[in-house]
Short mmCIF file of C-alpha atoms in Angstrom, two decimals:
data_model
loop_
_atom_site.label_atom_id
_atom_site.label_comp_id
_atom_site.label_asym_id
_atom_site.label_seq_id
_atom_site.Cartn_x
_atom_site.Cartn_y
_atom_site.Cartn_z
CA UNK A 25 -17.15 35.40 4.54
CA UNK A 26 -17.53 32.80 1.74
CA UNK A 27 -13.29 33.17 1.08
CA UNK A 28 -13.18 32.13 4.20
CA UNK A 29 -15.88 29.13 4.36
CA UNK A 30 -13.77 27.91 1.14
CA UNK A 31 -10.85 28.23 3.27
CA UNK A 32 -12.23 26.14 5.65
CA UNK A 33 -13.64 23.59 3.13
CA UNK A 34 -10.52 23.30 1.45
CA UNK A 35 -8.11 22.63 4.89
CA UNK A 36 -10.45 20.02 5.96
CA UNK A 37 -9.72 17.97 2.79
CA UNK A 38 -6.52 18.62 3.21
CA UNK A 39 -6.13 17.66 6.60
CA UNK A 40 -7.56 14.50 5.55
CA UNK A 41 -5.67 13.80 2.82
CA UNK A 42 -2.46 14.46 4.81
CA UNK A 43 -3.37 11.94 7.89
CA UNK A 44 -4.57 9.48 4.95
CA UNK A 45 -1.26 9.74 3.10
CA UNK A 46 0.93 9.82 5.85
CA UNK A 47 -0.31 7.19 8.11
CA UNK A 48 -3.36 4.75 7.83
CA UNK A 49 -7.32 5.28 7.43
CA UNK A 50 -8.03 4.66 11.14
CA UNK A 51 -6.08 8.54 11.71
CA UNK A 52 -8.99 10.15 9.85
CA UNK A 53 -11.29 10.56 12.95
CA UNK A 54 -13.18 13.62 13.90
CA UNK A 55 -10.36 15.16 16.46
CA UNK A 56 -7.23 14.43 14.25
CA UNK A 57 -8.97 15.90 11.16
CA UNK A 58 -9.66 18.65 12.93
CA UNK A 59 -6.88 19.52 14.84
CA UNK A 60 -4.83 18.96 11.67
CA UNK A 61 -7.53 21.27 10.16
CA UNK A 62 -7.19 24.04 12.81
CA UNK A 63 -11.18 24.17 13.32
CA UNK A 64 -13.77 23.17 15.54
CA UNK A 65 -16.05 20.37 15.11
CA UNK A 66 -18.57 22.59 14.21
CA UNK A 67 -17.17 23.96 11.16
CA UNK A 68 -16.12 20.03 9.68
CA UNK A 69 -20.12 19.50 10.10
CA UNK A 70 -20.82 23.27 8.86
CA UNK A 71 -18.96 21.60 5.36
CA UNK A 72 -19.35 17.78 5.71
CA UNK A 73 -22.25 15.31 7.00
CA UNK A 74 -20.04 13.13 8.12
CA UNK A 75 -16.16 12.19 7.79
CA UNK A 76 -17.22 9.83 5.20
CA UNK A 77 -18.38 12.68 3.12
CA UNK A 78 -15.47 14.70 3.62
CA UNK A 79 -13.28 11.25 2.78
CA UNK A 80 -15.77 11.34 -0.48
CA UNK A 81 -14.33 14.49 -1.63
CA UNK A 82 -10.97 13.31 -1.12
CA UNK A 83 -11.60 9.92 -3.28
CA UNK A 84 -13.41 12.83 -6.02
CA UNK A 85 -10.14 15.25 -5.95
CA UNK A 86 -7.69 12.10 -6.43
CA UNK A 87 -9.83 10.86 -9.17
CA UNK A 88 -9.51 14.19 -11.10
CA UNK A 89 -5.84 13.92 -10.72
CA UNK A 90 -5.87 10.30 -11.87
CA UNK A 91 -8.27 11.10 -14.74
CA UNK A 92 -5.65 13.71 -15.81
CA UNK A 93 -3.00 11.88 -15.24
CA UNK A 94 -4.68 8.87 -17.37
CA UNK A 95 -5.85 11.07 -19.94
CA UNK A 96 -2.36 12.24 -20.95
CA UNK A 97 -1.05 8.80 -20.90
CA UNK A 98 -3.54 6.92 -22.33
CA UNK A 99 -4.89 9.60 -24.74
CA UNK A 100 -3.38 6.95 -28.03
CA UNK A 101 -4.08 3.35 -27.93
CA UNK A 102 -0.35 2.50 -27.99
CA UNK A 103 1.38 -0.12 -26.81
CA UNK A 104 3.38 1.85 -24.44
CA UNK A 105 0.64 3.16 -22.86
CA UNK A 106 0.07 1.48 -20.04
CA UNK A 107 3.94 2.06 -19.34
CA UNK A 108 3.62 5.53 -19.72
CA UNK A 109 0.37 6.09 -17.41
CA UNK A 110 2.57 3.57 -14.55
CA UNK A 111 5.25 5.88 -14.61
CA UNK A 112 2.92 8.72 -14.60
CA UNK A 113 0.84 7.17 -11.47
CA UNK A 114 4.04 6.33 -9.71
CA UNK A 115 5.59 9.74 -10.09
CA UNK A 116 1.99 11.17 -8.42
CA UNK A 117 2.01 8.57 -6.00
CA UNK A 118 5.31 9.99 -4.35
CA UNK A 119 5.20 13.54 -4.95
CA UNK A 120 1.05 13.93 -4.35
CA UNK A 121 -0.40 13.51 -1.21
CA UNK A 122 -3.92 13.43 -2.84
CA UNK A 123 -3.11 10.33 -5.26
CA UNK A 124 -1.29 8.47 -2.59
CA UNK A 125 -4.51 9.06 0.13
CA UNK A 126 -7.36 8.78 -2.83
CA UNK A 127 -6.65 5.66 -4.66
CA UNK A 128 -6.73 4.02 -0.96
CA UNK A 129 -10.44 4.99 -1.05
CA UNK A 130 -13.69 3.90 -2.01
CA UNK A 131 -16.02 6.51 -3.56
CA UNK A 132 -18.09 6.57 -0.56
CA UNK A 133 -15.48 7.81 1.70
CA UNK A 134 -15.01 4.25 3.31
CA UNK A 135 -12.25 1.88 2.65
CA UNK A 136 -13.75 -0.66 1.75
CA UNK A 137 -13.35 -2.23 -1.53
CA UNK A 138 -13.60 -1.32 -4.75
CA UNK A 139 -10.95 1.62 -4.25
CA UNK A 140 -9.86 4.32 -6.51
CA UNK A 141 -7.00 1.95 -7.42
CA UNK A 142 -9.12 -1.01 -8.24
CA UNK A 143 -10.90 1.85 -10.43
CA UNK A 144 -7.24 2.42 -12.26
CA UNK A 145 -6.77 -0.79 -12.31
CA UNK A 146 -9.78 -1.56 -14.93
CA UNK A 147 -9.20 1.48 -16.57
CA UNK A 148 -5.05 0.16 -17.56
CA UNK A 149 -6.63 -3.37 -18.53
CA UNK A 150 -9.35 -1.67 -20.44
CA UNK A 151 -6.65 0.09 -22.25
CA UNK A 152 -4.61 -3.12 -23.04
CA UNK A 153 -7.91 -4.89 -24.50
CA UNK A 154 -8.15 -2.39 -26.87
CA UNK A 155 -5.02 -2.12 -28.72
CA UNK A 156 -4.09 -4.83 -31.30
CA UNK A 157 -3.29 -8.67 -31.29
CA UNK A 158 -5.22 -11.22 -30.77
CA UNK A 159 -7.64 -12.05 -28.25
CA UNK A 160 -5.48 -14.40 -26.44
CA UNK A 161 -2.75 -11.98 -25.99
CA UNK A 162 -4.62 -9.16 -24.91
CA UNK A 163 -5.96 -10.63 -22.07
CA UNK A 164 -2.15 -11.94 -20.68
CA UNK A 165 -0.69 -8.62 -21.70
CA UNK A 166 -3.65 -6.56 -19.76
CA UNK A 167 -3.22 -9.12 -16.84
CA UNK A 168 0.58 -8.43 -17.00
CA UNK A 169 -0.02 -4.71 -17.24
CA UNK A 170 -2.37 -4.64 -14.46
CA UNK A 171 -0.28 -6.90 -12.23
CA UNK A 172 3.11 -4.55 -12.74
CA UNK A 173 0.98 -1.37 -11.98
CA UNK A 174 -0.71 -2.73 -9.01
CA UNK A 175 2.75 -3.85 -7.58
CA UNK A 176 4.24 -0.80 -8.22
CA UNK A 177 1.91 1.12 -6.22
CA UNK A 178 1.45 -0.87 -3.25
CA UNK A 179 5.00 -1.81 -3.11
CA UNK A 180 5.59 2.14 -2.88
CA UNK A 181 3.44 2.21 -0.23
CA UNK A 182 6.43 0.74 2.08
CA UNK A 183 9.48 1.77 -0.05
CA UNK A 184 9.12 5.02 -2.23
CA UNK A 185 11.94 3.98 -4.25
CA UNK A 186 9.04 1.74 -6.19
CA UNK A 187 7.11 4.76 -7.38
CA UNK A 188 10.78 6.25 -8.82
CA UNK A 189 10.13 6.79 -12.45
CA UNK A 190 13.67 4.87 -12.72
CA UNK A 191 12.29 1.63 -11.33
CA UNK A 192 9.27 1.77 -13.25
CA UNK A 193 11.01 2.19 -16.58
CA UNK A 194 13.54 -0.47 -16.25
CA UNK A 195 10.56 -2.65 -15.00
CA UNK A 196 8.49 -1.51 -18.26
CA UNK A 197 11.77 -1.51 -20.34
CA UNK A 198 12.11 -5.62 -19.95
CA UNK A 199 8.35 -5.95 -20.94
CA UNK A 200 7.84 -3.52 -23.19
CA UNK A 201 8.90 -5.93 -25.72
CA UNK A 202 5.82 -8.01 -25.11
CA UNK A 203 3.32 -5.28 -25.75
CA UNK A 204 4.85 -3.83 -28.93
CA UNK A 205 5.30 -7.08 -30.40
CA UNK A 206 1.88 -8.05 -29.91
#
């Protein structure tokens, strides 16, 4: 019985995920998650409080992934790291339904601001601000690094091609430069 309660768990998250990645936050209401689900109503509230719960958990997954994804990336303060963790992201973004649904939460389920991606966001100009040069430079190069990764992703949003490793590392390649000479 409790296979099959974790069976249930684990389709409602992913029905969620799948009408979050593959169309817009307003799909994520009771009916669609559940007839995406294959379940009743009953069993979403058997798992969940509320959709914004179950939304929670999806927002929690995606930042595991993220958190993985940063922790390979960013694991040396380099100056290619931000690069490498855009590339990384971007990859995830079109080939994970669970990045591209989570970062377009908040941690409450809701999507309303701050997201997951605001959350990456700080966490690439965190990892600027700590590597070398001086002050002045850090903050332009974290604002540049933040402003290519956040373009990257939400230009993906309506053309995949953006999240491409290829785009992103001829898009890194020009400013790479920058960071190592700094």
């Amino acid at each position: 019985m409790q296979k099959r309660s974790q069976t249930t768990r684990e389709a409602l998250v992913r029905a969620a995920v799948e009408l979050i990645a593959n169309g817009r936050f307003a799909d994520t209401g009771l009916v669609n998650i559940c007839k995406t689900a294959g379940v009743s109503r009953g069993a979403l509230y058997h798992h969940f409080l509320s959709i914004a719960e179950l939304l929670a958990e999806v927002h929690t997954q995606a930042r595991d992934r993220v958190d993985e994804l940063a922790e390979h990336s960013l694991v040396e303060a380099r100056a290619d790291a931000p690069a490498r963790f855009s590339v990384a992201l971007g990859k995830a973004l079109a080939e994970e339904q669970l990045v591209r649904a989570g970062l377009q939460l908040a941690a409450d389920g809701t999507d309303n601001p701050p997201w997951l991606q605001d959350e990456v966001l700080v966490r690439v100009r965190d990892q600027v601000l700590a590597v070398g040069a001086d002050e002045l430079d850090r903050q332009v190069l974290a604002d540049l690094a933040v402003v290519v990764t956040a373009g990257l992703v939400s230009l993906g949003y309506t053309d995949t091609a953006w999240w491409s490793p290829e785009h992103a590392e001829r898009i890194w390649g020009v400013l790479l430069p920058l960071f190592t000479r700094a």
